[in-house]
Tab-separated table of C-alpha atoms in Angstrom:
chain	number	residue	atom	x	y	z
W	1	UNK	CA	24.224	18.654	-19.147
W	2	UNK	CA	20.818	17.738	-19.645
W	3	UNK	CA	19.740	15.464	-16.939
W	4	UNK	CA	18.211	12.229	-17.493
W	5	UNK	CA	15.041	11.436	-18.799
W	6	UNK	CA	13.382	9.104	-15.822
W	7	UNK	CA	11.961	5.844	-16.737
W	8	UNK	CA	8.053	6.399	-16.211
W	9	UNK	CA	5.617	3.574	-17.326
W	10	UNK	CA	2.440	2.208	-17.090
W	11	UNK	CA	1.902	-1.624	-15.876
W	12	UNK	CA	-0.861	-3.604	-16.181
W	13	UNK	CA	-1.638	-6.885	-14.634
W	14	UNK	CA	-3.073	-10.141	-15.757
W	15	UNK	CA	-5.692	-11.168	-13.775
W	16	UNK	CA	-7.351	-14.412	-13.469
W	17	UNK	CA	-11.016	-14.453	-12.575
W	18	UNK	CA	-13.235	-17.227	-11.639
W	19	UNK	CA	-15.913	-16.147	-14.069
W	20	UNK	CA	-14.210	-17.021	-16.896
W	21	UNK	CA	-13.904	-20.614	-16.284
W	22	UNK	CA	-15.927	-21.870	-13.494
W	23	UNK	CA	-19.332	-21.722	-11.348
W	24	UNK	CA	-17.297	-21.444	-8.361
W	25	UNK	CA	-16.871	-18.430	-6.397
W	26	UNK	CA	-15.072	-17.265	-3.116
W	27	UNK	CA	-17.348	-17.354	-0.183
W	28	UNK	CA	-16.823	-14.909	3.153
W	29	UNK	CA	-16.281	-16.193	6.570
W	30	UNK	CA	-17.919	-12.924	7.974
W	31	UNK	CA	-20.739	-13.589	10.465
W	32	UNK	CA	-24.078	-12.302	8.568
W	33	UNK	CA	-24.378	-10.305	11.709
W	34	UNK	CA	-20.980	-8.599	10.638
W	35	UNK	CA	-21.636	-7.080	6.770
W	36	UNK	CA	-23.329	-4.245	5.972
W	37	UNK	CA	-26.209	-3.966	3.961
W	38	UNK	CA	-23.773	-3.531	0.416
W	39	UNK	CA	-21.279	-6.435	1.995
W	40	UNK	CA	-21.749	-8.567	-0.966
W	41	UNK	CA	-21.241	-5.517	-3.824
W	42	UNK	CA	-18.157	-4.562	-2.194
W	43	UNK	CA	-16.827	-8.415	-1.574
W	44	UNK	CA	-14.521	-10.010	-4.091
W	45	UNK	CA	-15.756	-13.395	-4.771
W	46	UNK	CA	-14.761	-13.446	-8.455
W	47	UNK	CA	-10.765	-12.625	-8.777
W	48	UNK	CA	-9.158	-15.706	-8.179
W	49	UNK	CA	-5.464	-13.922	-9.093
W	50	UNK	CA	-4.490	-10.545	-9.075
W	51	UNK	CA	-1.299	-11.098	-11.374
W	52	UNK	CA	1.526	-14.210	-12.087
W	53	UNK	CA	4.820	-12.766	-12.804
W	54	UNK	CA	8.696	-14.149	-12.488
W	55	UNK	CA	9.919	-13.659	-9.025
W	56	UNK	CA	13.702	-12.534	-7.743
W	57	UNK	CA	13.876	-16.306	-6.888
W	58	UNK	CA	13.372	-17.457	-10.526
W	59	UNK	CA	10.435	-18.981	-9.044
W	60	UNK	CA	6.380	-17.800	-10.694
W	61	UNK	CA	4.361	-16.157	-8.220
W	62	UNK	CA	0.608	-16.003	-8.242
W	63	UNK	CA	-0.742	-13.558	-5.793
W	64	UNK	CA	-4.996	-12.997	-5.274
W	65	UNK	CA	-6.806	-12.704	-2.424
W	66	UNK	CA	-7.092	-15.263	0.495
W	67	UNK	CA	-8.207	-18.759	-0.962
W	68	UNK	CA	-10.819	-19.482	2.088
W	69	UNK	CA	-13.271	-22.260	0.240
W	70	UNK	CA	-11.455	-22.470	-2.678
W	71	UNK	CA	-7.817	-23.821	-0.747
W	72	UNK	CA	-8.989	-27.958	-1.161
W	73	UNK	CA	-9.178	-27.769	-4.914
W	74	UNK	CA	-5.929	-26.068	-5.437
W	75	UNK	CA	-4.401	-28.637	-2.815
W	76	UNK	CA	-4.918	-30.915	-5.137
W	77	UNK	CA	-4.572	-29.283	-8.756
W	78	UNK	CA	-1.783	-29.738	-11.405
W	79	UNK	CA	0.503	-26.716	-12.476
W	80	UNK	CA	1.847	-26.996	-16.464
W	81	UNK	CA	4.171	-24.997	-17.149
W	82	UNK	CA	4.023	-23.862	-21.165
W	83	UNK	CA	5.356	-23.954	-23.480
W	84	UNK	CA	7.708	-26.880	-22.158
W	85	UNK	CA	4.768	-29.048	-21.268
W	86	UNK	CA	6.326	-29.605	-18.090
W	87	UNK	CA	4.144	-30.630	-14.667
W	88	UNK	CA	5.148	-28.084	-12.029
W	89	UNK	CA	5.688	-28.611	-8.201
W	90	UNK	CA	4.291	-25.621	-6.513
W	91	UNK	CA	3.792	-24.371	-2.806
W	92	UNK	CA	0.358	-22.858	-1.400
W	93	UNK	CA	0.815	-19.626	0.541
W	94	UNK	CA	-1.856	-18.580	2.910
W	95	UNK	CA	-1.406	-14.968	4.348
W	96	UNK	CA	-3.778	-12.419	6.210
W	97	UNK	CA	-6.187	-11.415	3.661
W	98	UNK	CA	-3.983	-13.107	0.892
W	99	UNK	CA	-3.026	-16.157	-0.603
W	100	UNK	CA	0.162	-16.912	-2.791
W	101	UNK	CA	0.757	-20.031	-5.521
W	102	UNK	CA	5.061	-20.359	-6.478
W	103	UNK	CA	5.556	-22.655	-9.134
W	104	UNK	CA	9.050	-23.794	-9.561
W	105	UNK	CA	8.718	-23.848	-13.648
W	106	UNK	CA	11.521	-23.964	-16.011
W	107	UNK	CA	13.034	-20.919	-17.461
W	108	UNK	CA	11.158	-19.343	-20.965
W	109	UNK	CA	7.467	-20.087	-19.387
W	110	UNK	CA	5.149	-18.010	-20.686
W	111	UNK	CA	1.839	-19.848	-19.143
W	112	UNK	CA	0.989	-21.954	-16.493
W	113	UNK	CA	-1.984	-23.942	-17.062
W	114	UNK	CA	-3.573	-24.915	-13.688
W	115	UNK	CA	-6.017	-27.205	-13.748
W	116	UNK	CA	-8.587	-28.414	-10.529
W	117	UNK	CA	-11.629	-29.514	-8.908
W	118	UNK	CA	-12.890	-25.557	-9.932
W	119	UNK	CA	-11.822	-26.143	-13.915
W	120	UNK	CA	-8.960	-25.300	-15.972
W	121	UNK	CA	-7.263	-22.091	-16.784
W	122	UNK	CA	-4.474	-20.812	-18.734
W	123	UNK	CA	-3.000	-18.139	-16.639
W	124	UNK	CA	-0.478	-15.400	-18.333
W	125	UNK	CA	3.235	-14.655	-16.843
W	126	UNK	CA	4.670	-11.334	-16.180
W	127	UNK	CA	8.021	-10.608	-16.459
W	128	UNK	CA	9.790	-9.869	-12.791
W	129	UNK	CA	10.634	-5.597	-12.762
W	130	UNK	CA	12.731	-5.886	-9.912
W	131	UNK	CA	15.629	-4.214	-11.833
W	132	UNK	CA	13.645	-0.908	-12.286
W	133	UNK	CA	14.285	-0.374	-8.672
W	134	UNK	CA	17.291	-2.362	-8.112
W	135	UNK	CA	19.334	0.142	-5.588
W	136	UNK	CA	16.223	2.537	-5.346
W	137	UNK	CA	14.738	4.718	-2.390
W	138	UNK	CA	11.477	4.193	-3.348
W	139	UNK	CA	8.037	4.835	-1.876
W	140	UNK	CA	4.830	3.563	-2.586
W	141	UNK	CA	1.259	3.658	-1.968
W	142	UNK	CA	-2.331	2.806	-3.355
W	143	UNK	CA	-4.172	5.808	-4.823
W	144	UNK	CA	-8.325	5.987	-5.807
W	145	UNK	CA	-8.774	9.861	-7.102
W	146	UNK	CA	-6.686	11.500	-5.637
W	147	UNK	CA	-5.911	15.158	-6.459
W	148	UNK	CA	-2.655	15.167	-9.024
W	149	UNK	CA	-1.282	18.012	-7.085
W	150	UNK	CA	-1.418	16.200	-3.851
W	151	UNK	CA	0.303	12.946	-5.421
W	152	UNK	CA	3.242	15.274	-6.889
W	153	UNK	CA	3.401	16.805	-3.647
W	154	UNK	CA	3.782	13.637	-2.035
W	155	UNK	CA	6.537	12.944	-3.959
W	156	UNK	CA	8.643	16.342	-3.612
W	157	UNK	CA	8.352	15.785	0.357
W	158	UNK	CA	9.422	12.156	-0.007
W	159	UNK	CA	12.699	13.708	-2.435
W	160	UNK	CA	13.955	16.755	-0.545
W	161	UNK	CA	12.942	15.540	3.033
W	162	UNK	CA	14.304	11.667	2.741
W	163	UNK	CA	16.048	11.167	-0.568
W	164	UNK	CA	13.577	8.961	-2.625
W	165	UNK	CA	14.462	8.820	-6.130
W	166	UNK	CA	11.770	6.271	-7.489
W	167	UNK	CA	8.179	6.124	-6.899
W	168	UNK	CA	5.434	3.102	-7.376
W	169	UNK	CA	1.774	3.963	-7.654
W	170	UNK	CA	-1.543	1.364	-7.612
W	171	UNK	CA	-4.493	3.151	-8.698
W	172	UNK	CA	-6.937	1.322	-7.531
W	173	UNK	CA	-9.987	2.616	-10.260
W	174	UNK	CA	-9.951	6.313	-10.034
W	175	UNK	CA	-12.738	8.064	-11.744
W	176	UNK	CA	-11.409	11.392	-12.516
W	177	UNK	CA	-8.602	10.536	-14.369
W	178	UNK	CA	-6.587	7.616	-15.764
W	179	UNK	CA	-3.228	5.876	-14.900
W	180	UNK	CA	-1.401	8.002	-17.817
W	181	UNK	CA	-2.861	11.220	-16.309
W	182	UNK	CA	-0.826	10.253	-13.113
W	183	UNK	CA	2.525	9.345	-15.182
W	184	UNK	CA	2.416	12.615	-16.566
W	185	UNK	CA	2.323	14.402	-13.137
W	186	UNK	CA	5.179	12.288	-11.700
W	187	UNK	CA	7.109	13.120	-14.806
W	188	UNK	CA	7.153	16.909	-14.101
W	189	UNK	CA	8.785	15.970	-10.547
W	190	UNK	CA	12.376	16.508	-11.122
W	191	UNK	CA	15.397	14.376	-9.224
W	192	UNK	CA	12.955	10.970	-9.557
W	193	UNK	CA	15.058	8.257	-11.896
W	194	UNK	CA	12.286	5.611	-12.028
W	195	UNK	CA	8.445	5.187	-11.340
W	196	UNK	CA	5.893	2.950	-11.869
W	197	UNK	CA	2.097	3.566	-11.959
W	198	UNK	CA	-0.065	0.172	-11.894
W	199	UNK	CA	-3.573	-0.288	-12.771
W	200	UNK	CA	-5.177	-1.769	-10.036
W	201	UNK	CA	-9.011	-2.214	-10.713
W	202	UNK	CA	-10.116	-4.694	-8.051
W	203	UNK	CA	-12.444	-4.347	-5.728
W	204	UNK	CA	-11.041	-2.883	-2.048
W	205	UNK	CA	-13.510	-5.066	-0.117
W	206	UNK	CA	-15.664	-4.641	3.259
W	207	UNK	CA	-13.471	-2.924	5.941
W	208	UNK	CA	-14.084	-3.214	9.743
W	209	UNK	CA	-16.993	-2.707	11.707
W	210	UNK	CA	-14.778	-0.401	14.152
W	211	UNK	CA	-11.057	-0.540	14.992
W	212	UNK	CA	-10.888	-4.241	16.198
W	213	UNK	CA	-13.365	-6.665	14.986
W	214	UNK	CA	-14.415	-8.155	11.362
W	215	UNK	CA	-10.786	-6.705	9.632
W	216	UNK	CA	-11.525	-9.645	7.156
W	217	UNK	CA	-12.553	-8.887	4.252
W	218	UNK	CA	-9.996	-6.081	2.044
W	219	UNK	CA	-8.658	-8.027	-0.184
W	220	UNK	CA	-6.913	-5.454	-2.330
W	221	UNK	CA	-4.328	-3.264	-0.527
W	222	UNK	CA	-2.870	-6.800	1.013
W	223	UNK	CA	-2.664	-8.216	-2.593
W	224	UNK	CA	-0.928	-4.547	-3.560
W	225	UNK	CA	1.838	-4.508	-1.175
W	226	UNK	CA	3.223	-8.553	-1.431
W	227	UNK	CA	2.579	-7.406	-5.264
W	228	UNK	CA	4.931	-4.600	-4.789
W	229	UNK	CA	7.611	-6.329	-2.968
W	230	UNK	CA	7.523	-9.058	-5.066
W	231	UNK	CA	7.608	-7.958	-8.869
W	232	UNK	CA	9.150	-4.603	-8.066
W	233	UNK	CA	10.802	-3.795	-5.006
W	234	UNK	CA	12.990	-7.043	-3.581
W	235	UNK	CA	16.503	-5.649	-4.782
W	236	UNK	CA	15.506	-1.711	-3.893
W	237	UNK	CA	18.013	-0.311	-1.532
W	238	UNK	CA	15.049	0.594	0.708
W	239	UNK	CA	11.255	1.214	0.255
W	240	UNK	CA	8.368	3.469	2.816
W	241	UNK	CA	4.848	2.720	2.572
W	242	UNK	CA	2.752	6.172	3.084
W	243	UNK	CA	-0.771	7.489	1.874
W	244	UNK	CA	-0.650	10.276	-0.378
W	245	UNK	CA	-2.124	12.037	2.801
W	246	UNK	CA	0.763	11.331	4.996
W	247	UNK	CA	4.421	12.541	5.190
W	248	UNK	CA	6.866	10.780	7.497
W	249	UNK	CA	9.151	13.177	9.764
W	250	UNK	CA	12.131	12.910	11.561
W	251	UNK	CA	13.162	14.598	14.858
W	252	UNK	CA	16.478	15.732	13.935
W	253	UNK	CA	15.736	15.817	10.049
W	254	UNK	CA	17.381	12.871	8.799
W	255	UNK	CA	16.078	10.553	6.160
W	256	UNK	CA	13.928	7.755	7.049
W	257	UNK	CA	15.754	5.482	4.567
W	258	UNK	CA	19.084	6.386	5.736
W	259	UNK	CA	17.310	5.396	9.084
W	260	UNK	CA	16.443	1.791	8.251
W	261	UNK	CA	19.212	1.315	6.120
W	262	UNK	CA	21.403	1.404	8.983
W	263	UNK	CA	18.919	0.174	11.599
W	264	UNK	CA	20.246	-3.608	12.849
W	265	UNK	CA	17.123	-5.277	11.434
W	266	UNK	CA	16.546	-3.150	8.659
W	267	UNK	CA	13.303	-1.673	9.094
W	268	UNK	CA	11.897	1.104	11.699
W	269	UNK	CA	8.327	1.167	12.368
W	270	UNK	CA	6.245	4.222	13.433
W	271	UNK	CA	3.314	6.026	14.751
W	272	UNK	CA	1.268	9.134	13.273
W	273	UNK	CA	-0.223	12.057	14.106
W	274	UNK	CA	-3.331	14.064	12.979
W	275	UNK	CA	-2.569	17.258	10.978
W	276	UNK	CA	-5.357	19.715	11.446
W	277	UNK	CA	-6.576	22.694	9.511
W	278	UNK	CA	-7.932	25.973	11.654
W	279	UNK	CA	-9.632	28.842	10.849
W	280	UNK	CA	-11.052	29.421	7.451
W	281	UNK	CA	-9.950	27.365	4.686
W	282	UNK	CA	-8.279	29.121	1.779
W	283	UNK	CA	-10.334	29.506	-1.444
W	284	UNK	CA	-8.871	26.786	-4.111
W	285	UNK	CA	-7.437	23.405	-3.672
W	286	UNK	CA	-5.544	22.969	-0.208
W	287	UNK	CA	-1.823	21.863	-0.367
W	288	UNK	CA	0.214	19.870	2.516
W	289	UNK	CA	2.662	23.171	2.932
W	290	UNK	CA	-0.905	24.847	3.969
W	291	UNK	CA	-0.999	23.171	7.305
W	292	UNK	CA	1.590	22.551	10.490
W	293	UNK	CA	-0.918	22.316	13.284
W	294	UNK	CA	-1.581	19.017	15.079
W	295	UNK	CA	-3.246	17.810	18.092
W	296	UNK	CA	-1.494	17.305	21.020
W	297	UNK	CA	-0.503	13.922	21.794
W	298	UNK	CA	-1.894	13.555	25.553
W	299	UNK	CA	-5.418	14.184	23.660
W	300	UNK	CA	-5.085	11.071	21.379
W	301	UNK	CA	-4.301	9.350	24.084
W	302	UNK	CA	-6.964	10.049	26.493
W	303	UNK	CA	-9.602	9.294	23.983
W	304	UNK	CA	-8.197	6.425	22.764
W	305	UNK	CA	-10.417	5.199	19.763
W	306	UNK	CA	-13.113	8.426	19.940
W	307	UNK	CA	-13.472	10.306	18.036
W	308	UNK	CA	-11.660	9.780	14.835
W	309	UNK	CA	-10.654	13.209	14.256
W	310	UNK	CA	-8.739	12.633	17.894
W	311	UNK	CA	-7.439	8.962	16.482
W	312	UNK	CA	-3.944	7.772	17.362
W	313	UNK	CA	-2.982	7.072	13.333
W	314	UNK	CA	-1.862	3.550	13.384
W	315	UNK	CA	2.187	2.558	12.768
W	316	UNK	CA	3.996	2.854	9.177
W	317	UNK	CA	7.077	1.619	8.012
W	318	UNK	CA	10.239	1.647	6.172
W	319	UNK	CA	12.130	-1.134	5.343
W	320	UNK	CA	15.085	-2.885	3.172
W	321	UNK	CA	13.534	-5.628	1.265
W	322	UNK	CA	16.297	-7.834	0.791
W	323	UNK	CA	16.519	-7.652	5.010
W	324	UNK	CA	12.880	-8.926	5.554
W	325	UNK	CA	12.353	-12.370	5.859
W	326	UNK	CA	10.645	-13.565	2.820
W	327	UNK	CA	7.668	-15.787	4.517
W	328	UNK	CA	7.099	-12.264	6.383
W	329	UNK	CA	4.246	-10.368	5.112
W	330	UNK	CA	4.129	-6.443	3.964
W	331	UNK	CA	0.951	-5.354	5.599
W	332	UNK	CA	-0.190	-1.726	5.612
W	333	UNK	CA	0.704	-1.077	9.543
W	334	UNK	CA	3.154	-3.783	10.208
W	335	UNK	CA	5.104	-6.536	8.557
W	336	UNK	CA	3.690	-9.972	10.088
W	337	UNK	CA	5.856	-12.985	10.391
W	338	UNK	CA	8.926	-10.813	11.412
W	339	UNK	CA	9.349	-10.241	14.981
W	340	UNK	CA	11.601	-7.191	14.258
W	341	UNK	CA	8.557	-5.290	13.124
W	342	UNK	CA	7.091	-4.974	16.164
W	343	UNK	CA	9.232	-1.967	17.525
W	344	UNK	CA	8.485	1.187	17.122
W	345	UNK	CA	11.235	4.068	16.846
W	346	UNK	CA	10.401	7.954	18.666
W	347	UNK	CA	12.868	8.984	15.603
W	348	UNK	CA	10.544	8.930	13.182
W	349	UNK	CA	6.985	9.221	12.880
W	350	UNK	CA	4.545	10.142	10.372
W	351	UNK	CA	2.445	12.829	9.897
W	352	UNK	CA	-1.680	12.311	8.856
W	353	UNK	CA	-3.355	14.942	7.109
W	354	UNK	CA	-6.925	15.266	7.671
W	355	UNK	CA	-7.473	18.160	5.028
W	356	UNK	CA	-5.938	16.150	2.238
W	357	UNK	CA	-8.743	13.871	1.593
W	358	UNK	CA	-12.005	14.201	-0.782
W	359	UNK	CA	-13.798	12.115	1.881
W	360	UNK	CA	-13.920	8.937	0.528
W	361	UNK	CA	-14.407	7.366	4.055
W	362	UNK	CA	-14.991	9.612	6.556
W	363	UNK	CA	-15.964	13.220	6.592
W	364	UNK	CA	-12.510	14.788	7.312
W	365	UNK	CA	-12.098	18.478	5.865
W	366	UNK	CA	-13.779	20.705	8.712
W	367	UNK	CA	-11.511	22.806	9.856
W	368	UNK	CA	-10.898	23.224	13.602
W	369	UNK	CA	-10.676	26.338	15.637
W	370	UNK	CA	-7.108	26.660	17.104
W	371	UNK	CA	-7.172	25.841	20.429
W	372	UNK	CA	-3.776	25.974	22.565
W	373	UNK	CA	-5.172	22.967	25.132
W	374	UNK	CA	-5.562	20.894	22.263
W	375	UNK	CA	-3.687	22.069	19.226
W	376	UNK	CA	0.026	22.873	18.725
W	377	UNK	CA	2.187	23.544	15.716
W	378	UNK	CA	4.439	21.011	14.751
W	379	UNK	CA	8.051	22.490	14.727
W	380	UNK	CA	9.438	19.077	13.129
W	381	UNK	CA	7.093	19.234	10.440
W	382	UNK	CA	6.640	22.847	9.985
W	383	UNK	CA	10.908	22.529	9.316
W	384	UNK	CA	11.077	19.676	7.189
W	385	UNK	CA	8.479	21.159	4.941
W	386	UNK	CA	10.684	24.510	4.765
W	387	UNK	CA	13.310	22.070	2.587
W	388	UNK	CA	11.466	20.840	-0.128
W	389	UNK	CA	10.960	22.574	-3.724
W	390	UNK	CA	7.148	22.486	-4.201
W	391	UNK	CA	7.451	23.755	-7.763
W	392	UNK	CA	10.611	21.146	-9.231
């Protein structure tokens, strides 16, 4: 029998952006003492939403980034809903690093026209593509360049290690290739029924100073993920959130969704671990099946925050959408509003590797020499990697 052809697209949002209607913009509440000298290129002050699409609650969702100076005038602005005519009610949403707009419009809208103290705007709605993944394993990340093989690689793990069989991608503005270049390597992964890859071009914003203060300012992964949950992955059986440079393992080898599917709150949250290369580096591209060496654990934790290389990796997580409260909030490390997020399992954790990385933010492919008092090799990971089909 000739198995199934897997449903592969590309999506596109419809952004709405403050330049095309008004003078207004969205000002930071970063101290000037806080931004770097290119602060203001990297800030987004102009997208005022990301997308508008049907939600699972028949409801239209608007999601951008955080309102900030702009929350007063849409406080007080009037939702239409075409091409009924109809005046909408509508609730604000404000999130960390996000804000939200649901309109409760009647069925067959096709535009909302919003109109406030900052203008008026005809914003486009998306259908809801919650079915694609209806009863899915999925996992899902944001991408910016990274290498095809890695992202294919990502997947295979996620398949034979944990049982994904769907797959959502937000590139957010690659340069060396385009969202249909990254369709085509997901479609040459066998065993994956459905996958998404969404052009995300916004800008990903001023990070931190350091690990704790001025996390204020990234706009663009938090608008991803409550994008994610909310056009595509509400009715998926269960969904992980990784980097293409991170695989989650389990102690005993089960799967991570199996995990969380059964868990009592449905979700399991989890630390990572540094994956190290030593000795010389091959000649060509480096794989993840290249490397099973970490650092020991007791060295994370005596440095604490230095150096990076030595970095406790923040928590993941997997969850089961339809489980998670739905004022919570999917954030990259955690899920806020949800109280269940904040354990952490020893079952599971996920595994960080340094080598697969062009460098986009730190200088992170110098291999290590193997040292026993500070390196080990990671039986769990070194097993789990043994299972999966790198060339199907």
């Amino acid at each position: 029998m000739t198995p199934k052809q897997a449903d592969i697209a590309i999506v596109s949002p419809s952004p709405t952006l403050l330049t095309d209607f008004s003078t207004a913009r969205r000002l930071s509440v970063r101290p000037m003492e806080g931004r770097e000298d290119d602060y203001d290129q990297k800030f987004d002050a102009e997208t005022l939403f990301f997308d508008a699409f049907i939600g699972i609650r028949g409801r239209i969702v608007l999601v951008g980034p955080p309102f900030l100076n702009l929350k007063a005038a849409f406080e007080a602005a009037t939702i239409e809903a075409r091409p009924s005519g109809r005046t909408c009610p509508f609730e604000l949403r404000e999130l960390d690093r996000h804000g939200q707009i649901h309109v409760d419009a009647p069925d067959g809208t096709e535009t909302l026209v919003v109109t406030s103290a900052l203008g008026r705007v005809e914003v486009a709605v998306q259908p809801s593509e919650v079915d694609i993944f209806a009863g899915r394993r999925v996992i899902f990340t944001q991408s910016r360049n990274n290498d095809l093989a890695w992202i294919q690689d990502w997947v295979r793990y996620a398949r034979d290690a944990h049982g994904a069989d769907a797959v959502l991608i937000y590139d957010n503005a690659s340069t060396r290739y385009d969202a249909a270049a990254i369709a085509e390597a997901l479609s040459a992964v066998s065993g994956i029924a459905a996958a998404r890859v969404v052009e995300w071009p916004f800008k990903y914003g001023p990070q931190g100073l350091d690990a704790r203060r001025f996390w204020d300012s990234d706009f663009c992964q938090h608008g991803a993920w409550e994008h994610a949950r909310r056009r595509f992955l509400e009715a998926a059986r269960s969904v992980q959130n990784a980097d293409v440079d991170e695989l989650v393992v389990s102690t005993g080898g089960q799967s991570v969704f199996a995990a969380a599917e059964a868990d009592p709150f449905g979700i399991l949250r989890y630390r990572g671990r540094w994956v190290v290369g030593t000795g010389e580096r091959a000649d060509g591209p480096v794989r993840h099946a290249d490397f099973d060496t970490v650092q020991r654990e007791k060295i994370a934790r005596r440095f604490g925050v230095l150096p990076m290389n030595v970095l406790a990796c923040p928590p993941k997580w997997t969850l089961v959408p339809w489980r998670c409260p739905d004022r919570a909030q999917w954030r990259v490390h955690t899920v806020g509003h949800w109280p269940a997020a904040l354990r952490t399992t020893s079952d599971f954790g996920y595994r960080h590797f340094r080598e697969i990385n062009d460098n986009w933010k730190y200088q992170r492919t110098s291999a290590d020499r193997f040292d026993p008092a500070i390196h080990e090799i990671d039986a769990p990971l070194k097993a789990q990697l043994a299972r999966v089909d790198w060339s199907a």
